[in-house]
């Protein structure tokens, strides 16, 4: 049996004050708390927009989805936007579609910024 790749999350501050959280690995019962810590840190910085880059995420289960939805709720309460970007995994896309959370977590079409990330990086 192969071991799941470890979860990694790196917070990148952009010059425009937006934050990008680059996530890679698999998000499940064991790794979801690590994602929660990274998103809590990103939201505590007071950014108006937090983009969660899922290009490196291969799998996300209901525990990870719960962390994402809780972070979105918290962001909304703070007057910030939180959205997933760059989802490449068919499994993650299916999870969002089947649970009806696609619109809530991806944001309205055309709203996602394609600007390059600038500035500092830190791992969570």
mmCIF file with all atom_site columns, C-alpha atoms in Angstrom:
data_model
loop_
_atom_site.group_PDB
_atom_site.id
_atom_site.type_symbol
_atom_site.label_atom_id
_atom_site.label_alt_id
_atom_site.label_comp_id
_atom_site.label_asym_id
_atom_site.label_entity_id
_atom_site.label_seq_id
_atom_site.pdbx_PDB_ins_code
_atom_site.Cartn_x
_atom_site.Cartn_y
_atom_site.Cartn_z
_atom_site.occupancy
_atom_site.B_iso_or_equiv
_atom_site.pdbx_formal_charge
_atom_site.auth_seq_id
_atom_site.auth_comp_id
_atom_site.auth_asym_id
_atom_site.auth_atom_id
_atom_site.pdbx_PDB_model_num
ATOM 1   C CA . UNK A 1 1   ? 0.000   0.000  0.000   1.00 0.00 ? 1   UNK A CA 1
ATOM 2   C CA . UNK A 1 2   ? 1.400   3.412  -0.951  1.00 0.00 ? 2   UNK A CA 1
ATOM 3   C CA . UNK A 1 3   ? 1.413   6.326  1.422   1.00 0.00 ? 3   UNK A CA 1
ATOM 4   C CA . UNK A 1 4   ? -0.460  9.530  0.495   1.00 0.00 ? 4   UNK A CA 1
ATOM 5   C CA . UNK A 1 5   ? 1.746   12.509 -0.341  1.00 0.00 ? 5   UNK A CA 1
ATOM 6   C CA . UNK A 1 6   ? 2.083   14.904 2.608   1.00 0.00 ? 6   UNK A CA 1
ATOM 7   C CA . UNK A 1 7   ? 0.077   18.113 2.519   1.00 0.00 ? 7   UNK A CA 1
ATOM 8   C CA . UNK A 1 8   ? 2.014   21.326 1.971   1.00 0.00 ? 8   UNK A CA 1
ATOM 9   C CA . UNK A 1 9   ? 0.607   24.847 2.116   1.00 0.00 ? 9   UNK A CA 1
ATOM 10  C CA . UNK A 1 10  ? 2.564   27.995 1.318   1.00 0.00 ? 10  UNK A CA 1
ATOM 11  C CA . UNK A 1 11  ? 1.172   31.504 1.797   1.00 0.00 ? 11  UNK A CA 1
ATOM 12  C CA . UNK A 1 12  ? 2.294   34.041 -0.788  1.00 0.00 ? 12  UNK A CA 1
ATOM 13  C CA . UNK A 1 13  ? 1.620   37.763 -0.361  1.00 0.00 ? 13  UNK A CA 1
ATOM 14  C CA . UNK A 1 14  ? 0.958   39.636 -3.579  1.00 0.00 ? 14  UNK A CA 1
ATOM 15  C CA . UNK A 1 15  ? 1.887   43.257 -4.185  1.00 0.00 ? 15  UNK A CA 1
ATOM 16  C CA . UNK A 1 16  ? -1.827  44.176 -4.369  1.00 0.00 ? 16  UNK A CA 1
ATOM 17  C CA . UNK A 1 17  ? -2.486  42.904 -0.843  1.00 0.00 ? 17  UNK A CA 1
ATOM 18  C CA . UNK A 1 18  ? -4.148  39.691 -1.971  1.00 0.00 ? 18  UNK A CA 1
ATOM 19  C CA . UNK A 1 19  ? -2.942  36.383 -0.572  1.00 0.00 ? 19  UNK A CA 1
ATOM 20  C CA . UNK A 1 20  ? -2.461  33.131 -2.398  1.00 0.00 ? 20  UNK A CA 1
ATOM 21  C CA . UNK A 1 21  ? -2.311  29.850 -0.502  1.00 0.00 ? 21  UNK A CA 1
ATOM 22  C CA . UNK A 1 22  ? -0.605  27.224 -2.682  1.00 0.00 ? 22  UNK A CA 1
ATOM 23  C CA . UNK A 1 23  ? -1.677  23.760 -1.519  1.00 0.00 ? 23  UNK A CA 1
ATOM 24  C CA . UNK A 1 24  ? -0.282  20.422 -2.664  1.00 0.00 ? 24  UNK A CA 1
ATOM 25  C CA . UNK A 1 25  ? -0.821  16.809 -1.686  1.00 0.00 ? 25  UNK A CA 1
ATOM 26  C CA . UNK A 1 26  ? -3.973  15.101 -0.473  1.00 0.00 ? 26  UNK A CA 1
ATOM 27  C CA . UNK A 1 27  ? -6.519  16.582 1.928   1.00 0.00 ? 27  UNK A CA 1
ATOM 28  C CA . UNK A 1 28  ? -8.241  14.069 4.176   1.00 0.00 ? 28  UNK A CA 1
ATOM 29  C CA . UNK A 1 29  ? -9.078  13.394 7.818   1.00 0.00 ? 29  UNK A CA 1
ATOM 30  C CA . UNK A 1 30  ? -5.412  13.460 8.815   1.00 0.00 ? 30  UNK A CA 1
ATOM 31  C CA . UNK A 1 31  ? -4.250  16.470 6.783   1.00 0.00 ? 31  UNK A CA 1
ATOM 32  C CA . UNK A 1 32  ? -7.356  18.712 6.946   1.00 0.00 ? 32  UNK A CA 1
ATOM 33  C CA . UNK A 1 33  ? -6.234  20.267 10.274  1.00 0.00 ? 33  UNK A CA 1
ATOM 34  C CA . UNK A 1 34  ? -2.998  21.388 8.597   1.00 0.00 ? 34  UNK A CA 1
ATOM 35  C CA . UNK A 1 35  ? -5.030  23.096 5.857   1.00 0.00 ? 35  UNK A CA 1
ATOM 36  C CA . UNK A 1 36  ? -7.165  24.757 8.549   1.00 0.00 ? 36  UNK A CA 1
ATOM 37  C CA . UNK A 1 37  ? -4.033  26.219 10.180  1.00 0.00 ? 37  UNK A CA 1
ATOM 38  C CA . UNK A 1 38  ? -2.802  27.638 6.867   1.00 0.00 ? 38  UNK A CA 1
ATOM 39  C CA . UNK A 1 39  ? -6.179  29.182 6.026   1.00 0.00 ? 39  UNK A CA 1
ATOM 40  C CA . UNK A 1 40  ? -6.554  30.615 9.547   1.00 0.00 ? 40  UNK A CA 1
ATOM 41  C CA . UNK A 1 41  ? -3.151  32.259 9.148   1.00 0.00 ? 41  UNK A CA 1
ATOM 42  C CA . UNK A 1 42  ? -4.048  33.650 5.731   1.00 0.00 ? 42  UNK A CA 1
ATOM 43  C CA . UNK A 1 43  ? -7.340  35.056 6.992   1.00 0.00 ? 43  UNK A CA 1
ATOM 44  C CA . UNK A 1 44  ? -5.704  36.613 10.053  1.00 0.00 ? 44  UNK A CA 1
ATOM 45  C CA . UNK A 1 45  ? -3.531  38.789 7.766   1.00 0.00 ? 45  UNK A CA 1
ATOM 46  C CA . UNK A 1 46  ? -6.536  40.964 6.866   1.00 0.00 ? 46  UNK A CA 1
ATOM 47  C CA . UNK A 1 47  ? -6.321  40.346 3.112   1.00 0.00 ? 47  UNK A CA 1
ATOM 48  C CA . UNK A 1 48  ? -9.401  41.301 1.106   1.00 0.00 ? 48  UNK A CA 1
ATOM 49  C CA . UNK A 1 49  ? -8.946  38.332 -1.250  1.00 0.00 ? 49  UNK A CA 1
ATOM 50  C CA . UNK A 1 50  ? -7.514  34.903 -0.461  1.00 0.00 ? 50  UNK A CA 1
ATOM 51  C CA . UNK A 1 51  ? -7.021  32.574 -3.411  1.00 0.00 ? 51  UNK A CA 1
ATOM 52  C CA . UNK A 1 52  ? -6.384  28.908 -2.661  1.00 0.00 ? 52  UNK A CA 1
ATOM 53  C CA . UNK A 1 53  ? -4.332  27.385 -5.474  1.00 0.00 ? 53  UNK A CA 1
ATOM 54  C CA . UNK A 1 54  ? -5.373  23.741 -5.804  1.00 0.00 ? 54  UNK A CA 1
ATOM 55  C CA . UNK A 1 55  ? -3.182  22.906 -8.815  1.00 0.00 ? 55  UNK A CA 1
ATOM 56  C CA . UNK A 1 56  ? -1.111  20.573 -6.613  1.00 0.00 ? 56  UNK A CA 1
ATOM 57  C CA . UNK A 1 57  ? -4.029  18.895 -4.832  1.00 0.00 ? 57  UNK A CA 1
ATOM 58  C CA . UNK A 1 58  ? -4.742  15.378 -6.040  1.00 0.00 ? 58  UNK A CA 1
ATOM 59  C CA . UNK A 1 59  ? -7.555  14.462 -3.642  1.00 0.00 ? 59  UNK A CA 1
ATOM 60  C CA . UNK A 1 60  ? -9.861  16.179 -1.159  1.00 0.00 ? 60  UNK A CA 1
ATOM 61  C CA . UNK A 1 61  ? -12.468 14.448 0.985   1.00 0.00 ? 61  UNK A CA 1
ATOM 62  C CA . UNK A 1 62  ? -15.397 15.754 3.021   1.00 0.00 ? 62  UNK A CA 1
ATOM 63  C CA . UNK A 1 63  ? -13.109 16.782 5.891   1.00 0.00 ? 63  UNK A CA 1
ATOM 64  C CA . UNK A 1 64  ? -11.126 19.032 3.570   1.00 0.00 ? 64  UNK A CA 1
ATOM 65  C CA . UNK A 1 65  ? -14.334 20.376 2.067   1.00 0.00 ? 65  UNK A CA 1
ATOM 66  C CA . UNK A 1 66  ? -15.562 21.229 5.555   1.00 0.00 ? 66  UNK A CA 1
ATOM 67  C CA . UNK A 1 67  ? -12.352 23.171 6.256   1.00 0.00 ? 67  UNK A CA 1
ATOM 68  C CA . UNK A 1 68  ? -12.764 25.099 2.984   1.00 0.00 ? 68  UNK A CA 1
ATOM 69  C CA . UNK A 1 69  ? -16.403 25.950 3.692   1.00 0.00 ? 69  UNK A CA 1
ATOM 70  C CA . UNK A 1 70  ? -15.614 27.073 7.242   1.00 0.00 ? 70  UNK A CA 1
ATOM 71  C CA . UNK A 1 71  ? -12.790 29.287 5.925   1.00 0.00 ? 71  UNK A CA 1
ATOM 72  C CA . UNK A 1 72  ? -15.153 30.764 3.333   1.00 0.00 ? 72  UNK A CA 1
ATOM 73  C CA . UNK A 1 73  ? -17.724 31.520 6.054   1.00 0.00 ? 73  UNK A CA 1
ATOM 74  C CA . UNK A 1 74  ? -15.074 33.207 8.174   1.00 0.00 ? 74  UNK A CA 1
ATOM 75  C CA . UNK A 1 75  ? -13.791 35.224 5.196   1.00 0.00 ? 75  UNK A CA 1
ATOM 76  C CA . UNK A 1 76  ? -17.314 36.395 4.400   1.00 0.00 ? 76  UNK A CA 1
ATOM 77  C CA . UNK A 1 77  ? -17.808 37.507 8.022   1.00 0.00 ? 77  UNK A CA 1
ATOM 78  C CA . UNK A 1 78  ? -14.591 39.540 7.716   1.00 0.00 ? 78  UNK A CA 1
ATOM 79  C CA . UNK A 1 79  ? -15.695 41.119 4.435   1.00 0.00 ? 79  UNK A CA 1
ATOM 80  C CA . UNK A 1 80  ? -13.109 39.198 2.437   1.00 0.00 ? 80  UNK A CA 1
ATOM 81  C CA . UNK A 1 81  ? -13.378 36.870 -0.546  1.00 0.00 ? 81  UNK A CA 1
ATOM 82  C CA . UNK A 1 82  ? -12.002 33.339 -0.449  1.00 0.00 ? 82  UNK A CA 1
ATOM 83  C CA . UNK A 1 83  ? -11.977 31.137 -3.536  1.00 0.00 ? 83  UNK A CA 1
ATOM 84  C CA . UNK A 1 84  ? -10.338 28.078 -5.025  1.00 0.00 ? 84  UNK A CA 1
ATOM 85  C CA . UNK A 1 85  ? -8.292  28.518 -8.198  1.00 0.00 ? 85  UNK A CA 1
ATOM 86  C CA . UNK A 1 86  ? -6.402  26.207 -10.570 1.00 0.00 ? 86  UNK A CA 1
ATOM 87  C CA . UNK A 1 87  ? -8.174  22.941 -9.740  1.00 0.00 ? 87  UNK A CA 1
ATOM 88  C CA . UNK A 1 88  ? -6.596  20.239 -11.891 1.00 0.00 ? 88  UNK A CA 1
ATOM 89  C CA . UNK A 1 89  ? -7.835  17.067 -10.165 1.00 0.00 ? 89  UNK A CA 1
ATOM 90  C CA . UNK A 1 90  ? -10.975 15.478 -11.644 1.00 0.00 ? 90  UNK A CA 1
ATOM 91  C CA . UNK A 1 91  ? -11.672 14.034 -8.173  1.00 0.00 ? 91  UNK A CA 1
ATOM 92  C CA . UNK A 1 92  ? -11.723 17.500 -6.569  1.00 0.00 ? 92  UNK A CA 1
ATOM 93  C CA . UNK A 1 93  ? -13.908 18.918 -9.366  1.00 0.00 ? 93  UNK A CA 1
ATOM 94  C CA . UNK A 1 94  ? -16.330 16.009 -8.916  1.00 0.00 ? 94  UNK A CA 1
ATOM 95  C CA . UNK A 1 95  ? -16.472 16.573 -5.133  1.00 0.00 ? 95  UNK A CA 1
ATOM 96  C CA . UNK A 1 96  ? -17.400 20.229 -5.635  1.00 0.00 ? 96  UNK A CA 1
ATOM 97  C CA . UNK A 1 97  ? -19.954 19.455 -8.334  1.00 0.00 ? 97  UNK A CA 1
ATOM 98  C CA . UNK A 1 98  ? -21.637 16.583 -6.467  1.00 0.00 ? 98  UNK A CA 1
ATOM 99  C CA . UNK A 1 99  ? -21.847 18.502 -3.190  1.00 0.00 ? 99  UNK A CA 1
ATOM 100 C CA . UNK A 1 100 ? -23.186 21.662 -4.836  1.00 0.00 ? 100 UNK A CA 1
ATOM 101 C CA . UNK A 1 101 ? -20.307 23.750 -3.454  1.00 0.00 ? 101 UNK A CA 1
ATOM 102 C CA . UNK A 1 102 ? -18.718 24.631 -6.797  1.00 0.00 ? 102 UNK A CA 1
ATOM 103 C CA . UNK A 1 103 ? -20.181 28.150 -7.041  1.00 0.00 ? 103 UNK A CA 1
ATOM 104 C CA . UNK A 1 104 ? -19.567 28.933 -3.377  1.00 0.00 ? 104 UNK A CA 1
ATOM 105 C CA . UNK A 1 105 ? -15.891 27.957 -3.493  1.00 0.00 ? 105 UNK A CA 1
ATOM 106 C CA . UNK A 1 106 ? -14.952 28.973 -7.042  1.00 0.00 ? 106 UNK A CA 1
ATOM 107 C CA . UNK A 1 107 ? -16.726 32.325 -7.048  1.00 0.00 ? 107 UNK A CA 1
ATOM 108 C CA . UNK A 1 108 ? -18.586 33.871 -9.948  1.00 0.00 ? 108 UNK A CA 1
ATOM 109 C CA . UNK A 1 109 ? -17.171 33.135 -13.421 1.00 0.00 ? 109 UNK A CA 1
ATOM 110 C CA . UNK A 1 110 ? -14.619 35.682 -14.591 1.00 0.00 ? 110 UNK A CA 1
ATOM 111 C CA . UNK A 1 111 ? -13.854 36.891 -11.070 1.00 0.00 ? 111 UNK A CA 1
ATOM 112 C CA . UNK A 1 112 ? -10.635 34.923 -10.592 1.00 0.00 ? 112 UNK A CA 1
ATOM 113 C CA . UNK A 1 113 ? -7.493  37.033 -10.864 1.00 0.00 ? 113 UNK A CA 1
ATOM 114 C CA . UNK A 1 114 ? -4.765  35.858 -13.210 1.00 0.00 ? 114 UNK A CA 1
ATOM 115 C CA . UNK A 1 115 ? -2.136  38.261 -11.889 1.00 0.00 ? 115 UNK A CA 1
ATOM 116 C CA . UNK A 1 116 ? 1.284   36.943 -11.049 1.00 0.00 ? 116 UNK A CA 1
ATOM 117 C CA . UNK A 1 117 ? 2.095   36.379 -7.375  1.00 0.00 ? 117 UNK A CA 1
ATOM 118 C CA . UNK A 1 118 ? 4.692   38.778 -5.963  1.00 0.00 ? 118 UNK A CA 1
ATOM 119 C CA . UNK A 1 119 ? 6.395   39.263 -2.671  1.00 0.00 ? 119 UNK A CA 1
ATOM 120 C CA . UNK A 1 120 ? 7.090   37.097 0.307   1.00 0.00 ? 120 UNK A CA 1
ATOM 121 C CA . UNK A 1 121 ? 6.355   33.437 0.870   1.00 0.00 ? 121 UNK A CA 1
ATOM 122 C CA . UNK A 1 122 ? 5.988   31.507 4.073   1.00 0.00 ? 122 UNK A CA 1
ATOM 123 C CA . UNK A 1 123 ? 5.083   27.906 4.772   1.00 0.00 ? 123 UNK A CA 1
ATOM 124 C CA . UNK A 1 124 ? 2.283   26.939 7.068   1.00 0.00 ? 124 UNK A CA 1
#
